[in-house]
């Protein structure tokens, strides 16, 4: 039976001597039953602390945590009916796989026969049925993590918490386990709260993600929305590979012909755009590498030197340099005939631009309105 | 590597460990072998001759009731003392592992008994437990726990327990150190995993702490078991095996044969018997518990 979670003004303060830091700062959000919810962010952003507070492994300095309508803020971990998977796996090395998976049932004094049944069903779900008699040390990292997941889900907890469960695994295994966890989520249908620093994991697995920064959730939304409509420059550059290109541009040509200029390129913008940017003389302009398109010279917005080409298989990741030294990334198909060092022509669709505030980093505009922006 | 290189290396090895080996040979191995061969001779302090008597010393010894009584006392003393040390070590190890106030000072204090010379401990305990002036009896009398002072080291029924507690106190800190070191190397994630599975404090102790301590506890039991079985000094200092033979363990009994009866041949036979007992117990222990294998699996 899965539950929804509510975090109400949750704050975690760590004090070091006279100094105190809010690792999690006044965080409020709702997680609906059955959701795959991911906290993503760089290390030190408060994502793991948040998860540990939900688990009860870390006390809450102020605020409340609710499972459905029940306030669990003061309930210790063992009373919360959760399942948890840890980054360092943490199986009991002296117990067999069978004992590891069945541990929570043994603690709950479930009859032996039923424990066996449920352990076997869980092992089947995770394709480790043939490993039940072994000890953890005899298993590979991926198999161990499956056992850890089995141990967490066997008693069908209200909520399943996963703390960077894949970061101890190698790249190929990580991709495999990613889809495995997703398939599991579809089958057991429980609420999953997932913590990762890997934005690809966050993007590919989650129903919704919370991007954490300095103890705050700076954006909570569906992965596609976060990608398409980042709330801040920091979110825009964190989510998506390679990172979004962001550079300085100045805003001038007031009145009837407002325009953004940078690197000798001038782009007219609509009146609505100008209104949104009112009062500013400088902005940060962003465009995803995938939005940069190779075009014939007469359709180009800008001209750049191809300084480095990294083939990704179907596409290439290209490092471009403009005349004044500004570097941009482009991801797309680049013909083999275009070699490093050659001059290429690039266009960016106006709707693909993001405009951010130069100081606060907050987004001001997702896409520029004028359909006919071209270099003039 | 060429032949000359390897032979030169062999020379270095010999030069490095040779002196130590010779020293060990002269001070340990030769005396031990000499002592063990004595078991087959009639050798007393009053007779300069050494007559080969075969197994006669052993036959004499094995027929003595005193030997079997001493063996019984040794077993009681070893198990009692090691048990006390393990309990002491577990209790203070767990206590000092908690984040309590003054933990650093407590940790230093707990090692102190281990650093004290045995003679000091023997004398101090004789005073503390003295029936007339001892502080323990004064307290017990004051609180009305007892009506008459207890003769801790002089009473037939309490002398052994008192010796056990004294050695337990002296060597318990060794167990505290090893157990504390092991406790601190337990991955805290294991406790968190257990708690996330619904385990409370007691279950965490049973399912995380104890299994992780298993190897350490077995190791302490073996090392301390051998030590306590051979223990001589403290018992001799406090009771000399008395009252009557209440605390006369094997080492005390053998010492008496050697230096009260001055029969070195029979004493050597006694040492031989002790050696064989320890050998058999150690082999059985390693067959059943193999602590090194435990460590490998736990990694």
Short mmCIF file of N, CA and C in Angstrom, two decimals, chain A residues 205-266:
data_model
loop_
_atom_site.label_atom_id
_atom_site.label_comp_id
_atom_site.label_asym_id
_atom_site.label_seq_id
_atom_site.Cartn_x
_atom_site.Cartn_y
_atom_site.Cartn_z
N UNK A 205 14.19 8.35 -15.03
CA UNK A 205 13.40 7.48 -14.18
C UNK A 205 12.17 8.12 -13.56
N UNK A 206 12.22 9.42 -13.35
CA UNK A 206 11.27 10.03 -12.41
C UNK A 206 9.95 10.42 -13.02
N UNK A 207 8.90 10.37 -12.20
CA UNK A 207 7.65 11.04 -12.58
C UNK A 207 7.84 12.54 -12.38
N UNK A 208 8.44 12.89 -11.24
CA UNK A 208 8.76 14.30 -11.02
C UNK A 208 10.12 14.38 -10.36
N UNK A 209 10.80 15.50 -10.57
CA UNK A 209 12.07 15.70 -9.89
C UNK A 209 12.08 17.02 -9.14
N UNK A 210 12.84 17.04 -8.06
CA UNK A 210 13.08 18.28 -7.33
C UNK A 210 14.57 18.58 -7.49
N UNK A 211 14.89 19.71 -8.11
CA UNK A 211 16.29 20.09 -8.24
C UNK A 211 16.66 20.86 -6.98
N UNK A 212 17.64 20.34 -6.24
CA UNK A 212 18.02 20.93 -4.96
C UNK A 212 19.27 21.79 -5.11
N UNK A 213 19.26 22.90 -4.39
CA UNK A 213 20.42 23.80 -4.36
C UNK A 213 20.45 24.48 -3.00
N UNK A 214 21.53 24.37 -2.30
CA UNK A 214 21.67 25.05 -1.01
C UNK A 214 20.53 24.76 -0.05
N UNK A 215 20.06 23.52 -0.04
CA UNK A 215 19.02 23.13 0.91
C UNK A 215 17.62 23.49 0.48
N UNK A 216 17.49 24.08 -0.70
CA UNK A 216 16.16 24.43 -1.18
C UNK A 216 15.86 23.69 -2.48
N UNK A 217 14.57 23.40 -2.70
CA UNK A 217 14.17 22.83 -3.98
C UNK A 217 13.91 24.01 -4.92
N UNK A 218 14.83 24.24 -5.86
CA UNK A 218 14.68 25.42 -6.72
C UNK A 218 13.69 25.18 -7.84
N UNK A 219 13.45 23.90 -8.16
CA UNK A 219 12.42 23.60 -9.15
C UNK A 219 11.88 22.20 -8.93
N UNK A 220 10.55 22.08 -8.89
CA UNK A 220 9.92 20.76 -8.74
C UNK A 220 8.95 20.60 -9.91
N UNK A 221 9.23 19.64 -10.77
CA UNK A 221 8.38 19.48 -11.95
C UNK A 221 8.67 18.15 -12.63
N UNK A 222 7.92 17.86 -13.70
CA UNK A 222 8.19 16.67 -14.49
C UNK A 222 9.53 16.86 -15.20
N UNK A 223 10.26 15.78 -15.47
CA UNK A 223 11.60 15.91 -16.05
C UNK A 223 11.61 16.73 -17.34
N UNK A 224 10.65 16.47 -18.23
CA UNK A 224 10.63 17.17 -19.50
C UNK A 224 10.45 18.67 -19.30
N UNK A 225 9.61 19.01 -18.34
CA UNK A 225 9.36 20.43 -18.08
C UNK A 225 10.60 21.11 -17.52
N UNK A 226 11.29 20.40 -16.64
CA UNK A 226 12.51 20.98 -16.08
C UNK A 226 13.53 21.20 -17.20
N UNK A 227 13.58 20.26 -18.12
CA UNK A 227 14.52 20.36 -19.23
C UNK A 227 14.13 21.51 -20.15
N UNK A 228 12.85 21.57 -20.44
CA UNK A 228 12.36 22.54 -21.43
C UNK A 228 12.24 23.94 -20.81
N UNK A 229 11.75 24.00 -19.59
CA UNK A 229 11.51 25.30 -18.94
C UNK A 229 12.25 25.42 -17.62
N UNK A 230 13.57 25.45 -17.66
CA UNK A 230 14.33 25.55 -16.40
C UNK A 230 14.00 26.86 -15.69
N UNK A 231 13.90 26.79 -14.37
CA UNK A 231 13.49 27.96 -13.60
C UNK A 231 14.66 28.92 -13.37
N UNK A 232 15.87 28.39 -13.44
CA UNK A 232 17.04 29.23 -13.18
C UNK A 232 18.18 28.82 -14.09
N UNK A 233 19.14 29.70 -14.19
CA UNK A 233 20.31 29.40 -15.00
C UNK A 233 21.02 28.15 -14.46
N UNK A 234 21.10 28.03 -13.13
CA UNK A 234 21.80 26.89 -12.53
C UNK A 234 21.11 25.58 -12.87
N UNK A 235 19.77 25.58 -12.88
CA UNK A 235 19.03 24.38 -13.25
C UNK A 235 19.27 24.06 -14.71
N UNK A 236 19.26 25.09 -15.54
CA UNK A 236 19.44 24.91 -16.98
C UNK A 236 20.79 24.25 -17.28
N UNK A 237 21.82 24.67 -16.57
CA UNK A 237 23.14 24.11 -16.85
C UNK A 237 23.35 22.77 -16.16
N UNK A 238 22.56 22.48 -15.11
CA UNK A 238 22.73 21.20 -14.40
C UNK A 238 22.01 20.06 -15.12
N UNK A 239 20.81 20.35 -15.61
CA UNK A 239 20.01 19.31 -16.26
C UNK A 239 20.29 19.32 -17.76
N UNK A 240 20.58 18.15 -18.32
CA UNK A 240 20.86 18.03 -19.75
C UNK A 240 22.34 17.88 -20.01
N UNK A 241 22.68 16.96 -20.94
CA UNK A 241 24.08 16.81 -21.35
C UNK A 241 24.21 17.01 -22.85
N UNK A 242 25.27 17.68 -23.29
CA UNK A 242 26.12 18.53 -22.46
C UNK A 242 25.35 19.72 -21.90
N UNK A 243 25.98 20.45 -21.01
CA UNK A 243 25.27 21.54 -20.34
C UNK A 243 24.82 22.61 -21.34
N UNK A 244 23.74 23.30 -20.96
CA UNK A 244 23.24 24.38 -21.81
C UNK A 244 24.31 25.46 -21.98
N UNK A 245 24.40 26.01 -23.20
CA UNK A 245 25.29 27.16 -23.42
C UNK A 245 24.64 28.39 -22.80
N UNK A 246 25.37 29.11 -21.98
CA UNK A 246 24.84 30.36 -21.43
C UNK A 246 25.94 31.41 -21.54
N UNK A 247 25.57 32.57 -22.04
CA UNK A 247 26.57 33.62 -22.20
C UNK A 247 25.95 34.99 -21.96
N UNK A 248 26.82 36.01 -21.84
CA UNK A 248 26.35 37.38 -21.60
C UNK A 248 25.88 38.02 -22.90
N UNK A 249 24.80 38.75 -22.82
CA UNK A 249 24.35 39.52 -23.97
C UNK A 249 23.86 40.85 -23.44
N UNK A 250 23.95 41.88 -24.26
CA UNK A 250 23.44 43.16 -23.79
C UNK A 250 22.15 43.52 -24.52
N UNK A 251 21.35 44.27 -23.81
CA UNK A 251 20.01 44.61 -24.29
C UNK A 251 20.04 46.09 -24.67
N UNK A 252 19.81 46.37 -25.96
CA UNK A 252 19.76 47.78 -26.33
C UNK A 252 18.80 48.00 -27.49
N UNK A 253 18.90 49.18 -28.10
CA UNK A 253 17.96 49.53 -29.15
C UNK A 253 16.57 49.63 -28.58
N UNK A 254 16.38 50.54 -27.63
CA UNK A 254 15.08 50.70 -26.96
C UNK A 254 14.01 51.15 -27.94
N UNK A 255 12.83 51.26 -27.45
CA UNK A 255 11.72 51.78 -28.23
C UNK A 255 11.20 50.76 -29.23
N UNK A 256 11.22 51.12 -30.52
CA UNK A 256 10.58 50.28 -31.52
C UNK A 256 11.44 49.11 -31.95
N UNK A 257 12.76 49.21 -31.75
CA UNK A 257 13.63 48.13 -32.25
C UNK A 257 14.52 47.57 -31.16
N UNK A 258 13.91 46.92 -30.16
CA UNK A 258 14.74 46.33 -29.10
C UNK A 258 15.54 45.15 -29.65
N UNK A 259 16.74 44.96 -29.15
CA UNK A 259 17.57 43.85 -29.63
C UNK A 259 18.56 43.38 -28.58
N UNK A 260 18.96 42.13 -28.75
CA UNK A 260 19.99 41.54 -27.89
C UNK A 260 21.26 41.42 -28.73
N UNK A 261 22.39 41.84 -28.17
CA UNK A 261 23.64 41.73 -28.94
C UNK A 261 24.72 41.07 -28.11
N UNK A 262 25.53 40.31 -28.82
CA UNK A 262 26.72 39.70 -28.22
C UNK A 262 27.65 39.28 -29.33
N UNK A 263 28.90 39.31 -29.09
CA UNK A 263 29.91 38.85 -30.04
C UNK A 263 29.71 39.43 -31.44
N UNK A 264 29.25 40.65 -31.52
CA UNK A 264 29.04 41.27 -32.81
C UNK A 264 27.78 40.78 -33.50
N UNK A 265 26.99 39.98 -32.82
CA UNK A 265 25.73 39.49 -33.39
C UNK A 265 24.60 40.27 -32.73
N UNK A 266 23.64 40.63 -33.53
CA UNK A 266 22.54 41.42 -33.00
C UNK A 266 21.24 40.74 -33.36
#
